Amino acid sequence: MAQVEKRGGLLRKSSASKKPLKEKVVLMYDEIFTTEDPSKCSPRFWEELFLMKVNLEYLEGKLESLDGEELMKIKDNINCLFQHCIQALGEEHPIRVVNALQTLCALIRGVHQKNKSTSGFDIINMLMGFDKAELCMKNLMESLDSLLCAEGSESLKSLCLKLLLCLVTVTDNISQNTILEYVMINSIFEAILQILSHPPSRREHGYDAVVLLALLVNYRKYESVNPYIVKLSIVDDEATLNGMGLVIAQALSEYNRQYKDKEEEHQSGFFSALTNMVGSMFIADAHEKISVQTNEAILLALYEAVHLNRNFITVLAQSHPEMGLVTTPVSPAPTTPVTPLGTTPPSSDVISSVELPLDADVQTSNLLITFLKYSSIVMQDTKDEHRLHSGKLCLIILTCIAEPMRHRKKAADKNLPCRPLVCAVLDLMVEFIVTHMMKEFPMDLYVRCIQVVHKLLCYQKKCRVRLHYTWRELWSALINLLKFLMSNETVLLAKHNIFTLALMIVNLFNMFITYGDTFLPTPSSYDELYYEIIRMHQSFDNLYSMVLRLSTNAGQWKEAASKVTHALVNIRAIINHFNPKIESYAAVNHISQLSEEQVLEVVRANYDTLTLKLQDGLDQYERYSEQHKEAAFFKELVRSISTNVRRNLAFHTLSQEVLLKEFSTIS
């Protein structure tokens, strides 16, 4: 009774000017936060609770304000609330279901946030009780599965996905979230696929579904058998895979559109006038200012699809209307804190409006092209750690794509203005090579970039695909990269083993020399390769001098430099064979400066007398392995994505305003 008087004291008129009256639902929460069973004096307590509009902020705050000992005292009431939430999910009245879903969000987040050092097992006990946890989670997952697969409210499905995202991301390291063991046992994989395979549900929920799947795939992926990995790897349903690809393409395309809009802003108005007046001295700064928050959550989804599912590779070339060209600009989404490896979802207006029938006047694109555009933007500036990681993830995805890359043969009609998709990948690699030779040298990204090119060449050699590409641009870029390594030898060697990269570049040239006749488009292309090596012979001579100097010293680079020395044998043989003959031709014909055609004439006439050594293993490469090479990177990436998804699940995204309007006819 004294307790009632105390509570009544809060409502006396004398205190009304100091404290506002508490709403009914808050008073009911206060009942739960006592050691007494709230339904003892009020048998309809739980039934009434789920008719009340949830106060997420109060409930979470109340949980966070208690210390561990205080929370343990009300454990039975917390368990009871959790169980009644699950029961309410089976109610016919949607309002009860909505309130139960929101209460679960608050409970899960509040218990985790109030004491981050609490172990997962304690949290399971606090929420459900060890003895009831298995049944509770089975019932919860079955209810969520039913709600996601039903023909019911789209807003309700959205809230179900928000709850699941909340459940998955309450810990920074999702692999330490032991509640997810129950999500592994009671799979919702099929429900996610159903959302992705049906256009209406995909437009509404595709983004959350794809991000949820990407996170679930990363739960203890290196320690145990993850059923979501197994199931994703064998999906072969075309509608589902295309649906997943479309969601990813739309999100990436939205990023590209936002970047383009910002770029246009910078190219107009006062800023443009200023740069015209003072020249290009501020242009570098301008590019740094054109920054749009990247989306690693959706990139992670693309990576997992490409890496795990061999059928997904065909989705990369699936045509769709070019995003951004067929939509009108939408108002910007609410700003969220700028966090590392951001995961801000694209505007839902964009997602819902781009799935249009193909039209002759609408430019089409595909996921690979959209991704390459995205990568090109991200790779422009790798100076800060965040964008460096973004660029690394893009190159890892390209590495996975390059291994089974589909090189479509050139169309019979030579007038068609089309190229195989592999040309676009090579273009991006060339662009990266020529634009990142800087003081803060991104060595890791360069190694990955050269590996992508090497894998593509290995495929071409193996399948004897003659690719019509401007190979000279690649050769020129590679030689310029070698020149950069040499001119910055001292600075770079203080941080990197540049001989690893130099060896990879030299071996790319060896690939062309040894196997070029099997995949270069014409005999003249092979001649041009020799012309380029001869024309740039000074660069190769300088490289040889550098590695010879270091390989004959007893320093730390002796072995690495020696490998480059040996790899240069055929390039040096070409230079030493043709240069005297070119000089002789010039002398005999009294020509001071030979034209390209004259040099090529000498090359063609002297192939027969050239002797080259057979080099083994040029067309071999180590297959990509995430667990052995990239585990640390992906653990940190997933941690960052999880943190950011949790931040984006703000109170307003879990709000029931839309749902209340939708169910306003319910009495």
Tab-separated table of N, CA, C and O in Angstrom, residues 238-298:
chain	number	residue	atom	x	y	z
A	238	GLU	N	16.460	-18.036	-60.425
A	238	GLU	CA	16.810	-16.840	-61.193
A	238	GLU	C	16.159	-15.581	-60.637
A	238	GLU	O	16.801	-14.537	-60.510
A	239	ALA	N	14.867	-15.691	-60.288
A	239	ALA	CA	14.143	-14.510	-59.792
A	239	ALA	C	14.761	-13.989	-58.495
A	239	ALA	O	14.882	-12.783	-58.280
A	240	THR	N	15.168	-14.913	-57.626
A	240	THR	CA	15.769	-14.519	-56.339
A	240	THR	C	17.117	-13.852	-56.539
A	240	THR	O	17.397	-12.789	-55.973
A	241	LEU	N	17.973	-14.488	-57.353
A	241	LEU	CA	19.310	-13.936	-57.586
A	241	LEU	C	19.240	-12.589	-58.292
A	241	LEU	O	19.961	-11.649	-57.941
A	242	ASN	N	18.347	-12.483	-59.288
A	242	ASN	CA	18.173	-11.199	-59.979
A	242	ASN	C	17.637	-10.133	-59.034
A	242	ASN	O	18.018	-8.961	-59.107
A	243	GLY	N	16.742	-10.553	-58.128
A	243	GLY	CA	16.187	-9.621	-57.145
A	243	GLY	C	17.262	-9.075	-56.224
A	243	GLY	O	17.330	-7.871	-55.955
A	244	MET	N	18.123	-9.972	-55.771
A	244	MET	CA	19.232	-9.544	-54.918
A	244	MET	C	20.152	-8.591	-55.677
A	244	MET	O	20.567	-7.545	-55.160
A	245	GLY	N	20.446	-8.939	-56.921
A	245	GLY	CA	21.301	-8.092	-57.754
A	245	GLY	C	20.706	-6.725	-57.984
A	245	GLY	O	21.412	-5.710	-57.959
A	246	LEU	N	19.395	-6.675	-58.170
A	246	LEU	CA	18.729	-5.397	-58.429
A	246	LEU	C	18.771	-4.494	-57.204
A	246	LEU	O	19.016	-3.287	-57.316
A	247	VAL	N	18.551	-5.068	-56.016
A	247	VAL	CA	18.614	-4.276	-54.780
A	247	VAL	C	20.008	-3.669	-54.611
A	247	VAL	O	20.161	-2.481	-54.292
A	248	ILE	N	21.039	-4.490	-54.851
A	248	ILE	CA	22.419	-4.015	-54.720
A	248	ILE	C	22.709	-2.938	-55.765
A	248	ILE	O	23.286	-1.887	-55.452
A	249	ALA	N	22.273	-3.190	-57.010
A	249	ALA	CA	22.512	-2.226	-58.098
A	249	ALA	C	21.841	-0.889	-57.803
A	249	ALA	O	22.415	0.179	-58.046
A	250	GLN	N	20.624	-0.937	-57.266
A	250	GLN	CA	19.901	0.303	-56.964
A	250	GLN	C	20.603	1.109	-55.874
A	250	GLN	O	20.700	2.337	-55.955
A	251	ALA	N	21.099	0.418	-54.858
A	251	ALA	CA	21.788	1.117	-53.767
A	251	ALA	C	23.089	1.749	-54.267
A	251	ALA	O	23.407	2.899	-53.932
A	252	LEU	N	23.853	1.010	-55.063
A	252	LEU	CA	25.106	1.549	-55.606
A	252	LEU	C	24.829	2.691	-56.574
A	252	LEU	O	25.554	3.697	-56.606
A	253	SER	N	23.773	2.529	-57.374
A	253	SER	CA	23.417	3.556	-58.344
A	253	SER	C	22.989	4.850	-57.654
A	253	SER	O	23.285	5.945	-58.126
A	254	GLU	N	22.320	4.702	-56.521
A	254	GLU	CA	21.913	5.881	-55.749
A	254	GLU	C	23.151	6.637	-55.266
A	254	GLU	O	23.202	7.868	-55.294
A	255	TYR	N	24.169	5.906	-54.840
A	255	TYR	CA	25.434	6.538	-54.440
A	255	TYR	C	26.050	7.283	-55.625
A	255	TYR	O	26.471	8.437	-55.501
A	256	ASN	N	26.091	6.614	-56.782
A	256	ASN	CA	26.672	7.239	-57.983
A	256	ASN	C	25.923	8.513	-58.350
A	256	ASN	O	26.523	9.509	-58.752
A	257	ARG	N	24.586	8.463	-58.219
A	257	ARG	CA	23.763	9.632	-58.556
A	257	ARG	C	24.055	10.787	-57.596
A	257	ARG	O	24.207	11.939	-58.015
A	258	GLN	N	24.147	10.474	-56.305
A	258	GLN	CA	24.428	11.518	-55.320
A	258	GLN	C	25.789	12.151	-55.582
A	258	GLN	O	25.956	13.367	-55.469
A	259	TYR	N	26.762	11.323	-55.934
A	259	TYR	CA	28.099	11.847	-56.230
A	259	TYR	C	28.050	12.768	-57.450
A	259	TYR	O	28.638	13.850	-57.454
A	260	LYS	N	27.344	12.314	-58.479
A	260	LYS	CA	27.230	13.110	-59.708
A	260	LYS	C	26.570	14.454	-59.414
A	260	LYS	O	27.009	15.502	-59.910
A	261	ASP	N	25.516	14.438	-58.577
A	261	ASP	CA	24.832	15.683	-58.217
A	261	ASP	C	25.778	16.635	-57.491
A	261	ASP	O	25.808	17.842	-57.756
A	262	LYS	N	26.573	16.092	-56.557
A	262	LYS	CA	27.508	16.935	-55.810
A	262	LYS	C	28.596	17.484	-56.722
A	262	LYS	O	29.030	18.629	-56.578
A	263	GLU	N	29.013	16.644	-57.666
A	263	GLU	CA	30.043	17.064	-58.610
A	263	GLU	C	29.532	18.230	-59.454
A	263	GLU	O	30.247	19.212	-59.690
A	264	GLU	N	28.275	18.141	-59.877
A	264	GLU	CA	27.682	19.215	-60.688
A	264	GLU	C	27.551	20.496	-59.876
A	264	GLU	O	27.731	21.598	-60.389
A	265	GLU	N	27.238	20.359	-58.581
A	265	GLU	CA	27.156	21.527	-57.707
A	265	GLU	C	28.503	22.256	-57.654
A	265	GLU	O	28.577	23.474	-57.712
A	266	HIS	N	29.578	21.460	-57.552
A	266	HIS	CA	30.918	22.045	-57.447
A	266	HIS	C	31.375	22.674	-58.756
A	266	HIS	O	32.258	23.518	-58.766
A	267	GLN	N	30.795	22.227	-59.858
A	267	GLN	CA	31.216	22.745	-61.163
A	267	GLN	C	30.447	23.995	-61.567
A	267	GLN	O	30.652	24.535	-62.643
A	268	SER	N	29.535	24.437	-60.704
A	268	SER	CA	28.744	25.628	-61.043
A	268	SER	C	28.891	26.683	-59.952
A	268	SER	O	29.430	26.440	-58.892
A	269	GLY	N	28.385	27.857	-60.237
A	269	GLY	CA	28.330	28.916	-59.233
A	269	GLY	C	29.676	29.544	-58.917
A	269	GLY	O	30.603	29.526	-59.707
A	270	PHE	N	29.746	30.083	-57.717
A	270	PHE	CA	30.902	30.859	-57.294
A	270	PHE	C	32.196	30.051	-57.358
A	270	PHE	O	33.225	30.539	-57.789
A	271	PHE	N	32.128	28.774	-56.916
A	271	PHE	CA	33.342	27.958	-56.873
A	271	PHE	C	33.957	27.811	-58.259
A	271	PHE	O	35.153	27.956	-58.450
A	272	SER	N	33.090	27.557	-59.245
A	272	SER	CA	33.563	27.388	-60.620
A	272	SER	C	34.210	28.679	-61.121
A	272	SER	O	35.265	28.659	-61.751
A	273	ALA	N	33.579	29.812	-60.834
A	273	ALA	CA	34.117	31.105	-61.265
A	273	ALA	C	35.480	31.358	-60.629
A	273	ALA	O	36.407	31.849	-61.274
A	274	LEU	N	35.607	30.977	-59.356
A	274	LEU	CA	36.864	31.181	-58.645
A	274	LEU	C	37.988	30.370	-59.273
A	274	LEU	O	39.081	30.883	-59.514
A	275	THR	N	37.718	29.094	-59.562
A	275	THR	CA	38.770	28.252	-60.148
A	275	THR	C	39.142	28.722	-61.546
A	275	THR	O	40.285	28.599	-61.961
A	276	ASN	N	38.186	29.272	-62.270
A	276	ASN	CA	38.504	29.813	-63.597
A	276	ASN	C	39.455	30.999	-63.485
A	276	ASN	O	40.328	31.206	-64.322
A	277	MET	N	39.273	31.795	-62.419
A	277	MET	CA	40.101	32.988	-62.243
A	277	MET	C	41.516	32.639	-61.815
A	277	MET	O	42.482	33.198	-62.303
A	278	VAL	N	41.637	31.711	-60.861
A	278	VAL	CA	42.955	31.463	-60.270
A	278	VAL	C	43.635	30.222	-60.823
A	278	VAL	O	44.696	29.830	-60.365
A	279	GLY	N	43.028	29.597	-61.803
A	279	GLY	CA	43.646	28.412	-62.401
A	279	GLY	C	43.293	27.150	-61.643
A	279	GLY	O	42.264	27.081	-60.994
A	280	SER	N	44.170	26.168	-61.715
A	280	SER	CA	43.825	24.842	-61.192
A	280	SER	C	44.408	24.564	-59.816
A	280	SER	O	44.407	23.432	-59.361
A	281	MET	N	44.911	25.601	-59.134
A	281	MET	CA	45.612	25.348	-57.877
A	281	MET	C	44.699	24.767	-56.791
A	281	MET	O	45.166	24.131	-55.864
A	282	PHE	N	43.379	24.998	-56.910
A	282	PHE	CA	42.465	24.484	-55.894
A	282	PHE	C	41.724	23.227	-56.336
A	282	PHE	O	40.889	22.710	-55.616
A	283	ILE	N	42.014	22.741	-57.516
A	283	ILE	CA	41.227	21.622	-58.051
A	283	ILE	C	41.347	20.380	-57.182
A	283	ILE	O	40.374	19.692	-56.927
A	284	ALA	N	42.544	20.082	-56.684
A	284	ALA	CA	42.734	18.896	-55.845
A	284	ALA	C	41.855	18.975	-54.606
A	284	ALA	O	41.208	18.008	-54.220
A	285	ASP	N	41.805	20.170	-53.986
A	285	ASP	CA	40.952	20.335	-52.807
A	285	ASP	C	39.492	20.149	-53.159
A	285	ASP	O	38.721	19.604	-52.392
A	286	ALA	N	39.114	20.596	-54.343
A	286	ALA	CA	37.710	20.486	-54.760
A	286	ALA	C	37.284	19.040	-54.810
A	286	ALA	O	36.205	18.684	-54.352
A	287	HIS	N	38.148	18.178	-55.354
A	287	HIS	CA	37.791	16.764	-55.457
A	287	HIS	C	37.627	16.132	-54.083
A	287	HIS	O	36.779	15.284	-53.883
A	288	GLU	N	38.441	16.570	-53.135
A	288	GLU	CA	38.344	16.010	-51.796
A	288	GLU	C	37.020	16.392	-51.138
A	288	GLU	O	36.499	15.664	-50.316
A	289	LYS	N	36.494	17.561	-51.510
A	289	LYS	CA	35.239	18.012	-50.900
A	289	LYS	C	34.026	17.253	-51.448
A	289	LYS	O	32.993	17.209	-50.824
A	290	ILE	N	34.174	16.696	-52.650
A	290	ILE	CA	33.044	15.957	-53.229
A	290	ILE	C	33.025	14.571	-52.602
A	290	ILE	O	33.617	13.629	-53.100
A	291	SER	N	32.394	14.489	-51.454
A	291	SER	CA	32.406	13.235	-50.698
A	291	SER	C	30.985	12.820	-50.346
A	291	SER	O	30.229	13.592	-49.775
A	292	VAL	N	30.633	11.611	-50.722
A	292	VAL	CA	29.318	11.051	-50.389
A	292	VAL	C	29.571	9.828	-49.527
A	292	VAL	O	30.474	9.040	-49.804
A	293	GLN	N	28.776	9.677	-48.474
A	293	GLN	CA	28.990	8.559	-47.555
A	293	GLN	C	28.833	7.225	-48.289
A	293	GLN	O	27.807	6.943	-48.884
A	294	THR	N	29.870	6.417	-48.235
A	294	THR	CA	29.862	5.132	-48.950
A	294	THR	C	29.004	4.116	-48.209
A	294	THR	O	28.615	4.326	-47.067
A	295	ASN	N	28.731	3.005	-48.886
A	295	ASN	CA	27.793	2.031	-48.330
A	295	ASN	C	28.427	0.644	-48.301
A	295	ASN	O	28.250	-0.154	-49.214
A	296	GLU	N	29.176	0.354	-47.241
A	296	GLU	CA	29.865	-0.930	-47.157
A	296	GLU	C	28.920	-2.092	-46.852
A	296	GLU	O	29.231	-3.234	-47.134
A	297	ALA	N	27.762	-1.805	-46.239
A	297	ALA	CA	26.811	-2.892	-45.950
A	297	ALA	C	26.348	-3.540	-47.251
A	297	ALA	O	26.293	-4.766	-47.373
A	298	ILE	N	26.041	-2.712	-48.245
A	298	ILE	CA	25.554	-3.250	-49.519
A	298	ILE	C	26.712	-3.867	-50.305
A	298	ILE	O	26.541	-4.852	-51.031
